[in-house]
XYZ file of C-alpha atoms in Angstrom:
141
model
C -0.039 0.076 0.134
C 1.259 3.612 -0.987
C -0.278 6.555 -0.005
C 1.010 9.954 -1.418
C 0.949 13.802 -0.879
C 2.551 16.596 -2.738
C 3.672 19.950 -1.806
C 4.676 23.059 -3.923
C 6.308 26.187 -2.908
C 6.057 29.488 -4.733
C 8.766 31.987 -3.955
C 11.588 31.455 -1.507
C 12.142 31.807 2.394
C 9.738 33.691 4.482
C 7.999 35.287 1.598
C 7.195 31.911 -0.137
C 3.932 30.500 -0.111
C 3.146 26.770 0.064
C 0.596 24.422 -0.944
C 0.044 20.862 0.191
C -2.276 18.267 -1.475
C -3.209 14.719 -0.592
C -3.703 11.680 -3.023
C -7.470 11.247 -1.414
C -8.177 15.145 -2.051
C -9.045 15.589 1.474
C -6.308 18.343 1.460
C -6.184 20.110 -2.093
C -3.800 23.113 -2.398
C -3.921 23.873 1.302
C -1.804 26.712 2.375
C 1.182 26.607 4.313
C 4.248 28.776 4.828
C 6.628 30.577 7.340
C 3.740 32.319 9.175
C 1.508 29.101 9.551
C 4.722 27.173 10.828
C 6.354 29.625 13.105
C 3.743 32.094 13.946
C -0.102 31.991 13.972
C -0.672 32.618 10.172
C -3.608 31.055 8.223
C -2.910 27.663 6.870
C -1.442 24.551 7.914
C 1.993 23.253 8.482
C 4.256 19.738 8.437
C 3.905 19.609 12.518
C 0.219 19.764 12.608
C -0.201 17.328 9.721
C 2.053 14.954 11.676
C 0.062 15.458 14.783
C -3.050 14.506 12.736
C -1.651 11.451 11.424
C -0.310 10.341 14.803
C -3.410 10.851 16.537
C -5.473 9.128 13.985
C -3.040 6.324 13.587
C -2.822 5.663 17.409
C -6.574 6.100 17.809
C -7.174 3.530 15.134
C -4.481 1.142 16.451
C -6.118 1.209 19.951
C -9.653 0.569 18.652
C -8.702 -2.486 16.835
C -6.540 -3.677 19.797
C -9.550 -3.344 22.049
C -11.789 -5.169 19.613
C -9.142 -7.838 19.519
C -9.476 -8.261 23.208
C -13.028 -8.809 22.962
C -14.422 -5.196 23.654
C -17.235 -4.201 21.585
C -18.299 -0.776 22.509
C -16.328 2.478 23.287
C -15.158 5.951 22.415
C -11.800 6.999 22.017
C -10.624 10.783 21.552
C -6.953 11.682 20.853
C -5.062 14.802 20.669
C -1.310 14.790 19.545
C 0.783 17.615 20.404
C 3.920 17.711 18.105
C 6.861 19.608 19.368
C 9.319 21.334 16.959
C 12.559 22.719 18.622
C 15.445 24.381 17.622
C 18.510 21.834 16.680
C 21.802 23.530 15.666
C 21.119 25.754 12.700
C 17.758 23.984 11.917
C 14.800 22.444 13.728
C 13.917 18.854 14.847
C 10.562 17.296 15.706
C 11.227 16.123 19.427
C 8.148 14.853 20.857
C 4.618 13.615 20.155
C 2.611 13.979 23.156
C -0.588 11.871 23.007
C -3.666 12.717 25.330
C -6.259 10.124 25.249
C -9.853 10.258 26.633
C -11.466 7.038 26.379
C -14.780 5.300 27.474
C -14.662 1.531 27.498
C -17.459 -0.235 29.149
C -16.119 -3.107 31.426
C -12.610 -2.706 31.100
C -10.454 -2.741 33.896
C -7.736 0.123 34.253
C -4.652 -2.118 34.036
C -5.786 -3.911 31.135
C -6.594 -0.687 29.408
C -3.222 0.712 30.275
C -1.518 -2.583 28.695
C -3.671 -2.251 25.409
C -2.956 1.383 25.118
C 0.724 0.882 25.697
C 0.761 -1.671 23.124
C -1.037 0.441 20.617
C 1.278 3.635 21.142
C 4.447 1.459 20.528
C 2.636 -0.503 17.581
C 0.989 2.050 15.353
C 2.954 2.648 12.323
C 3.412 6.364 12.738
C 4.950 5.730 16.084
C 7.209 3.404 14.497
C 7.964 6.180 11.953
C 8.576 8.953 14.526
C 12.230 9.269 16.004
C 11.093 11.340 18.925
C 9.864 11.074 22.499
C 6.176 9.744 22.352
C 4.350 10.160 25.473
C 0.649 9.008 26.404
C -1.730 10.279 28.902
C -5.060 8.889 29.302
C -8.395 9.145 31.184
C -10.772 6.202 31.176
C -14.302 5.872 31.988
C -16.015 2.635 32.077
């Protein structure tokens, strides 16, 4: 399976304007650039897209792991906060902090923590990232 996205940057440096699109068309010429990455400008940025990918990948992995453990009902909501930090003359993604709110009827806390930790370690985007990955969660049953 191969998925794709493309980016175009018109102009150079801070004055340039970028556009990003995905194969599925969910993103189509969405704006990004210096102000949306390093300030509060309009548009998206690579770290926000990584956060979306990580949150959705982890949540789906956890959903399937819980179903595989015999649970049939629940709600999972995850936020990923991706940190971009200075690294010499450049920058580096150093952390993806996952925060999960879960409602899984009938699960015990220890079992939930075990399954969630496995999903965090096993989701393909977690495996891709060379950064610290943390997980905080709250569970209601």
